[in-house]
Amino acid sequence: MYPASFAYHRATSVSHALELLATYGDDAKVLAGGHSLLPVMKLRFAAPAHLIDLGRVPGMSGITESGGVVTIGAMARHADVASSAVVRAKAPLLAEVAGHIGDPMIRNMGTIGGSLAHADPAADLPAAMLALGASVVLQGKGGSRTVGADQFFVDTFQTALGAGELLVAVQVPVSSAACAYAKHPDPASGYAIAGVAIQLGASGGRVALTGLAPRPMRLAAVEAALAAGAGAAAADRAADGVEFIEDARGSAAYKANLARVFTQRALTAALARK
Amino acid sequence: MTQITITVNGKAETRDVEPRTLLVHFLREELRLTGTHVGCDTSQCGACTVHLDGRAVKSCTVLAVQADGGAVTTIEGMARGEVMHPLQAAFKEEHGLQCGFCTPGMIMSAADLLARTPQPTEAEIRGALEGNLCRCTGYQNIVRAVQTAARTMAKA
Ligand code: FES
Ligand code: FES
């Protein structure tokens, strides 16, 4: 399978990429590692006329920590995020989730920024971003803005990324709190049929779901129960207030049950690490 | 057309390609290196696995232009003349293949693992091969072959 023809542009810097984006607008797609974009281009679900490749932009894949924030360049590969000493020590949930993405070869090419900008509702990373209270840095021609994960994921394949903006980095608050990710992978694609990420706090914690709903989301009822001291029993509330839609992957009742089961698994694992 | 140069199995290859050319097609059709297979074409089976700058990747999901300036190793680059790579020898010895379609990808993934983790546990081997599907062997002998190769390579 070949993608449809496109004009290829190799960006040499972030500002060059932004210029190219401004020139080609909606006819352009940004290429990071290509592991979300190329599969949909091969299936001709996407046929951008212009591809702007960030692969040669220097300085976009660093991982650093300062002032209580871990900053990860958008072009950092999942394998590098999963194995980074900084991420493992300062944001262990992100390392754990990155290590669950796809398979080793996919993690060697796929990037954190590419996956987040694509916003597949079954991707693993959004659950981690929400549970961590992480943010993305969006760079436009006029400057940059930081958007929290709670605002970033708008809907299926839709984010707060504006036209002409580039996702350049991810920022994660340093945390050593107990955390866990529980995932039921699709056996063919490796995407999450259900994935629940949990980061416990001093009291309560953040709980986020991916895969089962049209977009990744925090599980407010579980978080409220945790804050009220429900412990592992908080998992019973995982389907409360969430609208599950019946599709090829199962009925609404099946999905609600998966949400409870995987919340329970993640919660049990996180509590055991406390 | 875009001109690219990729060092494949140690030899610099310069070609004009359409930007939409996938690395696997560049290898198979342009360079006639047909040891790298296309199984699923949807990033799942791993039959197309090659090393790009020292990491195992699925060449059906990489554009040739992305690999421009890089170094690629394919299954054809593993043997030393007539002498098989220890992984190739071990797959033969342990019956790690039946039809052989998945084998080039299995070997390239396993080689990436052994380069990083020379003495892997069984769980590490199975984890490293998660993205490689085999229709024939049931994986037992594939895992055994990687263990055998790890032992051979430790002695060498
Ligand atoms: S052909 Fe590339 S993963 Fe199957
Ligand atoms: S040996 Fe036939 S697919 Fe693996």
Coordinates of C-alpha atoms and ligand atoms in Angstrom, one line a residue:
Chain A
M1 CA 0.0 0.0 0.0
Y2 CA 1.3 3.4 -1.0
P3 CA 0.1 6.7 0.4
A4 CA -1.3 9.1 -2.1
S5 CA 1.3 11.4 -3.7
F6 CA 2.3 14.5 -1.7
A7 CA 4.9 17.2 -1.8
Y8 CA 7.6 16.5 0.8
H9 CA 9.1 19.4 2.8
R10 CA 12.0 18.9 5.2
A11 CA 11.8 21.5 8.0
T12 CA 15.2 22.7 9.2
S13 CA 14.0 24.5 12.3
V14 CA 10.8 25.1 14.3
S15 CA 10.3 28.5 12.6
H16 CA 10.8 27.0 9.2
A17 CA 8.2 24.4 10.0
L18 CA 5.8 27.1 11.1
E19 CA 6.4 29.0 7.9
L20 CA 5.7 25.9 5.9
L21 CA 2.5 25.4 7.9
A22 CA 1.4 29.0 7.3
T23 CA 2.1 28.5 3.5
Y24 CA 0.2 25.3 3.0
G25 CA -2.4 25.5 5.8
D26 CA -5.0 22.8 5.8
D27 CA -3.4 21.0 2.8
A28 CA -0.4 20.1 5.0
K29 CA 0.2 17.5 7.7
V30 CA 3.2 17.5 10.0
L31 CA 5.2 14.3 10.0
A32 CA 7.0 13.3 13.3
G33 CA 7.8 9.6 13.6
G34 CA 5.0 8.7 11.2
H35 CA 3.5 5.9 13.3
S36 CA 0.1 7.5 13.6
L37 CA 0.1 9.4 10.3
L38 CA 1.6 6.9 7.8
P39 CA -0.8 4.1 8.6
V40 CA -3.8 6.3 7.9
M41 CA -2.2 7.7 4.8
K42 CA -1.5 4.2 3.5
L43 CA -5.2 3.3 4.0
R44 CA -6.0 6.6 2.2
F45 CA -8.0 7.9 5.2
A46 CA -5.7 10.9 5.0
A47 CA -4.2 12.2 1.8
P48 CA -2.4 15.5 2.6
A49 CA -1.0 17.4 -0.4
H50 CA 2.0 18.5 1.6
L51 CA 4.0 16.7 4.3
I52 CA 6.2 18.7 6.6
D53 CA 8.9 16.5 8.1
L54 CA 10.2 17.5 11.5
G55 CA 12.7 14.6 11.5
R56 CA 15.7 16.9 10.9
V57 CA 14.8 19.8 13.2
P58 CA 17.6 19.9 15.8
G59 CA 16.9 20.0 19.5
M60 CA 13.3 18.7 19.4
S61 CA 13.8 15.4 21.3
G62 CA 15.6 16.4 24.5
I63 CA 14.4 15.3 28.0
T64 CA 15.3 17.6 30.8
E65 CA 14.1 18.5 34.3
S66 CA 14.2 21.8 36.0
G67 CA 12.2 23.6 38.6
G68 CA 9.9 20.7 39.3
V69 CA 9.0 20.2 35.7
V70 CA 10.1 17.4 33.3
T71 CA 10.2 18.8 29.7
I72 CA 10.1 16.3 26.9
G73 CA 10.7 17.4 23.3
A74 CA 7.9 16.5 20.9
M75 CA 10.2 14.4 18.8
A76 CA 11.3 12.1 21.7
R77 CA 10.6 8.5 20.7
H78 CA 8.4 6.4 22.9
A79 CA 11.4 4.0 23.6
D80 CA 13.5 7.0 24.8
V81 CA 10.7 8.3 27.0
A82 CA 10.2 4.8 28.5
S83 CA 13.9 4.3 29.2
S84 CA 14.9 7.8 30.2
A85 CA 16.4 7.9 33.6
V86 CA 14.8 11.4 34.2
V87 CA 11.3 10.2 33.2
R88 CA 11.6 7.0 35.2
A89 CA 12.7 8.9 38.4
K90 CA 10.5 12.0 38.1
A91 CA 7.4 11.0 36.2
P92 CA 7.3 7.2 36.4
L93 CA 3.8 6.9 35.2
L94 CA 4.8 8.4 31.8
A95 CA 7.7 5.9 31.5
E96 CA 5.3 3.0 32.3
V97 CA 2.7 4.1 29.8
A98 CA 5.2 4.8 27.1
G99 CA 6.5 1.3 27.5
H100 CA 3.0 -0.1 26.8
I101 CA 2.7 1.6 23.4
G102 CA 2.4 -0.8 20.4
D103 CA 5.5 -2.9 20.3
P104 CA 9.3 -2.3 20.4
M105 CA 9.6 -1.3 16.8
I106 CA 6.7 1.1 17.0
R107 CA 8.3 2.6 20.2
N108 CA 11.6 3.0 18.3
M109 CA 10.0 5.3 15.7
G110 CA 6.8 6.8 17.2
T111 CA 7.1 10.1 19.0
I112 CA 5.4 11.6 22.0
G113 CA 4.4 14.7 20.2
G114 CA 3.1 12.9 17.1
S115 CA 1.0 10.6 19.1
L116 CA -0.5 13.4 21.2
A117 CA -1.3 15.6 18.2
H118 CA -2.9 12.7 16.4
A119 CA -5.2 12.1 19.5
D120 CA -6.3 8.6 18.7
P121 CA -9.1 7.9 21.3
A122 CA -7.4 4.5 21.9
A123 CA -3.9 5.8 22.4
D124 CA -2.1 5.2 25.7
L125 CA -0.4 8.5 26.2
P126 CA -3.5 10.7 26.8
A127 CA -4.4 8.6 29.9
A128 CA -1.0 9.3 31.3
M129 CA -1.1 13.0 30.4
L130 CA -4.5 13.4 32.2
A131 CA -3.5 11.4 35.3
L132 CA -0.2 13.4 35.5
G133 CA -1.8 16.8 35.1
A134 CA 0.7 17.3 32.3
S135 CA 0.6 20.0 29.6
V136 CA 1.7 20.5 26.0
V137 CA 3.5 23.5 24.6
L138 CA 2.0 24.8 21.4
Q139 CA 4.2 27.1 19.3
G140 CA 2.7 29.5 16.8
K141 CA 4.2 32.2 14.7
G142 CA 3.3 34.8 17.3
G143 CA 4.6 32.9 20.3
S144 CA 3.8 29.8 22.4
R145 CA 1.1 28.8 24.8
T146 CA 0.9 26.0 27.3
V147 CA -2.3 24.0 27.4
G148 CA -3.2 21.5 30.1
A149 CA -4.1 17.9 29.1
D150 CA -7.6 18.5 30.5
Q151 CA -8.2 21.2 27.8
F152 CA -6.1 19.6 25.1
F153 CA -8.1 16.5 24.2
V154 CA -11.3 17.8 22.7
D155 CA -12.8 14.9 20.9
T156 CA -12.0 11.9 18.7
F157 CA -8.8 12.9 16.8
Q158 CA -9.5 16.5 17.8
T159 CA -7.2 18.6 20.0
A160 CA -6.9 22.2 21.0
L161 CA -4.0 22.5 18.6
G162 CA -4.8 25.6 16.4
A163 CA -4.2 26.0 12.7
G164 CA -0.6 27.1 12.2
E165 CA 0.5 25.8 15.6
L166 CA 3.1 23.1 16.3
L167 CA 3.2 20.9 19.4
V168 CA 6.8 21.3 20.4
A169 CA 7.1 19.9 23.9
V170 CA 5.4 18.1 26.8
Q171 CA 5.7 19.3 30.4
V172 CA 5.1 17.0 33.3
P173 CA 5.1 18.1 36.9
V174 CA 7.7 16.1 38.9
S175 CA 6.0 13.5 41.1
S176 CA 7.1 10.4 43.0
A177 CA 3.6 9.5 44.0
A178 CA 2.4 5.9 43.6
C179 CA 1.0 5.3 40.1
A180 CA 0.0 2.5 37.7
Y181 CA -1.4 1.8 34.3
A182 CA -3.6 -1.1 33.4
K183 CA -4.3 -1.9 29.8
H184 CA -6.3 -4.3 27.7
P185 CA -4.6 -4.1 24.3
D186 CA -6.2 -4.8 21.0
P187 CA -4.4 -8.0 20.0
A188 CA -3.9 -6.8 16.4
S189 CA -3.1 -3.1 16.7
G190 CA -1.7 -2.9 20.2
Y191 CA -3.9 0.2 20.9
A192 CA -5.9 0.2 24.1
I193 CA -9.3 -1.3 24.1
A194 CA -9.3 -0.1 27.7
G195 CA -6.5 1.7 29.5
V196 CA -6.6 3.3 32.9
A197 CA -3.8 5.4 34.3
I198 CA -3.7 6.4 38.0
Q199 CA -1.5 8.8 39.9
L200 CA -2.2 8.9 43.6
G201 CA -1.9 12.1 45.6
A202 CA -1.6 13.1 49.2
S203 CA -5.3 12.5 49.5
G204 CA -7.1 11.0 46.5
G205 CA -5.6 11.0 43.1
R206 CA -6.1 11.5 39.4
V207 CA -7.7 8.7 37.4
A208 CA -7.9 8.7 33.6
L209 CA -9.4 6.4 31.0
T210 CA -8.5 5.8 27.4
G211 CA -9.9 3.5 24.7
L212 CA -13.5 3.0 25.8
A213 CA -14.9 6.4 25.1
P214 CA -14.8 8.8 22.1
R215 CA -12.0 10.8 23.9
P216 CA -9.7 10.2 26.8
M217 CA -11.2 11.4 30.1
R218 CA -10.7 11.8 33.8
L219 CA -13.0 9.5 35.8
A220 CA -14.5 12.2 38.2
A221 CA -16.6 9.7 40.2
V222 CA -13.6 7.5 40.9
E223 CA -11.5 10.5 41.9
A224 CA -14.3 11.8 44.2
A225 CA -14.6 8.4 45.9
L226 CA -10.8 8.2 46.3
A227 CA -10.7 11.6 47.9
A228 CA -13.5 10.5 50.2
G229 CA -11.3 7.6 51.3
A230 CA -13.0 4.7 49.5
G231 CA -9.7 3.1 48.6
A232 CA -9.8 0.2 46.1
A233 CA -13.6 0.3 46.2
A234 CA -13.5 3.6 44.3
A235 CA -13.1 1.4 41.1
D236 CA -16.8 0.5 41.4
R237 CA -17.6 4.1 40.3
A238 CA -15.6 3.9 37.0
A239 CA -18.6 3.9 34.7
D240 CA -20.5 6.5 36.6
G241 CA -21.3 9.5 34.5
V242 CA -19.5 8.2 31.4
E243 CA -21.4 7.6 28.2
F244 CA -20.2 4.4 26.5
I245 CA -21.2 3.9 22.9
E246 CA -21.9 0.4 21.4
D247 CA -19.7 -0.3 18.5
A248 CA -17.8 -3.2 16.9
R249 CA -15.7 -3.6 20.0
G250 CA -18.7 -4.3 22.2
S251 CA -21.9 -3.2 23.9
A252 CA -22.1 -0.2 26.3
A253 CA -22.5 -2.6 29.2
Y254 CA -19.4 -4.5 28.2
K255 CA -17.4 -1.3 28.0
A256 CA -18.7 -0.1 31.4
N257 CA -17.6 -3.4 32.9
L258 CA -14.1 -3.1 31.3
A259 CA -13.8 0.4 32.7
R260 CA -14.5 -0.9 36.2
V261 CA -12.2 -4.0 35.8
F262 CA -9.3 -2.0 34.5
T263 CA -9.8 0.8 37.0
Q264 CA -9.7 -1.8 39.7
R265 CA -6.5 -3.4 38.4
A266 CA -4.8 0.0 38.1
L267 CA -6.0 1.1 41.5
T268 CA -4.9 -2.1 43.2
A269 CA -1.5 -1.8 41.6
A270 CA -1.1 1.8 42.6
L271 CA -2.2 1.3 46.1
A272 CA 0.2 -1.6 46.5
R273 CA 3.1 0.7 45.5
K274 CA 2.1 3.4 48.1
Chain B
M1 CA 11.3 13.1 -7.1
T2 CA 13.6 13.5 -4.2
Q3 CA 17.2 12.4 -4.2
I4 CA 18.2 10.3 -1.1
T5 CA 21.3 8.4 0.0
I6 CA 20.9 5.6 2.4
T7 CA 23.8 3.4 3.6
V8 CA 22.3 -0.1 3.2
N9 CA 24.3 -3.0 4.7
G10 CA 27.4 -0.8 4.6
K11 CA 27.0 0.4 1.0
A12 CA 25.9 4.0 0.2
E13 CA 22.9 3.9 -2.2
T14 CA 21.8 7.1 -3.9
R15 CA 18.5 7.1 -5.8
D16 CA 15.7 9.4 -6.9
V17 CA 12.5 8.4 -5.2
E18 CA 8.9 9.6 -5.0
P19 CA 8.5 11.0 -1.5
R20 CA 5.7 8.5 -0.9
T21 CA 8.0 5.5 -1.4
L22 CA 8.1 3.4 1.7
L23 CA 11.5 2.2 3.0
V24 CA 10.4 -1.5 2.5
H25 CA 9.6 -0.8 -1.2
F26 CA 12.9 1.1 -1.6
L27 CA 14.7 -2.0 -0.3
R28 CA 12.8 -4.6 -2.2
E29 CA 12.1 -2.9 -5.5
E30 CA 14.8 -0.3 -5.9
L31 CA 17.7 -2.3 -4.4
R32 CA 16.2 -5.8 -5.0
L33 CA 16.9 -6.8 -1.4
T34 CA 13.9 -9.1 -1.1
G35 CA 14.8 -10.7 2.2
T36 CA 12.7 -8.0 4.0
H37 CA 9.1 -9.1 3.6
V38 CA 5.7 -7.4 3.6
G39 CA 3.3 -9.4 5.7
C40 CA 0.4 -7.2 6.8
D41 CA 1.3 -3.7 5.4
T42 CA -0.5 -2.3 8.5
S43 CA 2.4 -2.0 11.0
Q44 CA 1.4 -5.2 12.9
C45 CA 3.3 -8.3 11.8
G46 CA 7.0 -7.2 11.9
A47 CA 8.0 -9.1 8.7
C48 CA 9.4 -5.9 7.3
T49 CA 11.7 -5.2 10.3
V50 CA 15.1 -3.7 9.5
H51 CA 17.5 -1.7 11.6
L52 CA 17.5 2.1 11.0
D53 CA 20.5 3.8 12.7
G54 CA 20.8 0.8 15.0
R55 CA 17.2 0.4 16.0
A56 CA 14.7 -2.2 14.8
V57 CA 11.9 -0.4 12.9
K58 CA 9.0 -1.5 10.7
S59 CA 10.1 -0.5 7.2
C60 CA 6.5 -0.6 5.9
T61 CA 5.8 2.4 8.2
V62 CA 8.8 4.5 7.4
L63 CA 9.2 6.7 4.3
A64 CA 12.5 6.2 2.4
V65 CA 12.9 10.0 2.6
Q66 CA 12.8 9.7 6.4
A67 CA 15.8 7.3 6.3
D68 CA 17.8 9.7 4.0
G69 CA 21.3 10.0 5.4
G70 CA 20.8 7.1 7.7
A71 CA 22.2 3.6 7.9
V72 CA 20.0 0.5 7.3
T73 CA 20.8 -3.1 8.0
T74 CA 18.6 -5.8 6.4
I75 CA 18.7 -9.6 6.8
E76 CA 21.0 -9.6 3.8
G77 CA 23.6 -7.7 5.9
M78 CA 23.7 -10.2 8.8
A79 CA 25.8 -13.1 7.5
R80 CA 29.6 -12.7 7.0
G81 CA 30.1 -14.1 3.6
E82 CA 29.2 -17.8 3.8
V83 CA 29.1 -17.7 7.6
M84 CA 25.6 -17.3 9.0
H85 CA 25.0 -14.8 11.8
P86 CA 24.6 -16.7 15.1
L87 CA 20.9 -15.9 15.1
Q88 CA 20.5 -17.3 11.6
A89 CA 22.4 -20.5 12.7
A90 CA 20.3 -20.8 15.8
F91 CA 17.0 -20.4 14.0
K92 CA 18.1 -23.3 11.7
E93 CA 19.4 -25.4 14.6
E94 CA 16.3 -24.9 16.8
H95 CA 13.7 -25.2 14.1
G96 CA 12.8 -21.6 14.7
L97 CA 11.1 -21.4 11.3
Q98 CA 8.7 -23.4 9.2
C99 CA 7.7 -21.4 6.1
G100 CA 10.3 -18.7 6.9
F101 CA 8.2 -15.7 6.0
C102 CA 8.4 -14.1 9.4
T103 CA 12.1 -15.1 10.0
P104 CA 13.9 -12.1 8.6
G105 CA 11.9 -9.8 10.8
M106 CA 12.2 -12.1 13.8
I107 CA 16.0 -12.1 13.4
M108 CA 16.3 -8.3 13.0
S109 CA 14.2 -7.8 16.2
A110 CA 16.1 -10.4 18.1
A111 CA 19.4 -8.8 16.9
D112 CA 18.3 -5.4 18.3
L113 CA 17.4 -7.1 21.6
L114 CA 20.8 -8.9 21.9
A115 CA 22.7 -5.8 21.0
R116 CA 21.2 -4.1 24.1
T117 CA 20.6 -7.0 26.3
P118 CA 23.1 -9.8 25.6
Q119 CA 21.7 -12.2 28.1
P120 CA 17.9 -11.7 28.0
T121 CA 15.4 -13.5 30.1
E122 CA 12.6 -15.5 28.4
A123 CA 10.2 -12.7 29.2
E124 CA 12.5 -10.1 27.7
I125 CA 12.8 -12.2 24.5
R126 CA 9.0 -12.5 24.3
G127 CA 8.7 -8.8 24.9
A128 CA 11.2 -7.9 22.2
L129 CA 9.3 -10.1 19.7
E130 CA 5.9 -8.7 20.6
G131 CA 5.7 -6.9 17.3
N132 CA 6.6 -10.0 15.2
L133 CA 3.9 -12.4 14.3
C134 CA 4.5 -16.0 13.1
R135 CA 1.8 -18.1 11.5
C136 CA 3.6 -21.4 11.9
T137 CA 5.9 -22.1 14.8
G138 CA 4.0 -21.3 17.9
Y139 CA 6.9 -19.2 19.0
Q140 CA 8.5 -21.8 21.4
N141 CA 11.3 -22.6 19.0
I142 CA 11.8 -19.0 18.1
V143 CA 12.4 -18.1 21.7
R144 CA 14.7 -21.1 22.1
A145 CA 16.6 -20.0 19.0
V146 CA 17.2 -16.5 20.5
Q147 CA 18.4 -18.1 23.7
T148 CA 20.8 -20.4 21.8
A149 CA 22.1 -17.4 19.8
A150 CA 22.7 -15.4 23.0
R151 CA 24.8 -18.3 24.4
T152 CA 26.8 -18.6 21.1
M153 CA 27.4 -14.9 21.0
A154 CA 28.5 -14.8 24.7
K155 CA 31.2 -17.4 23.9
A156 CA 32.4 -15.6 20.8
Ligands
FES1 S1 4.5 -5.5 6.8 FE1 5.3 -4.0 8.2 S2 4.5 -4.6 10.1 FE2 3.6 -6.1 8.7
FES2 S1 7.8 -19.5 10.1 FE1 6.0 -19.2 8.9 S2 5.3 -17.3 9.6 FE2 6.8 -17.8 10.9

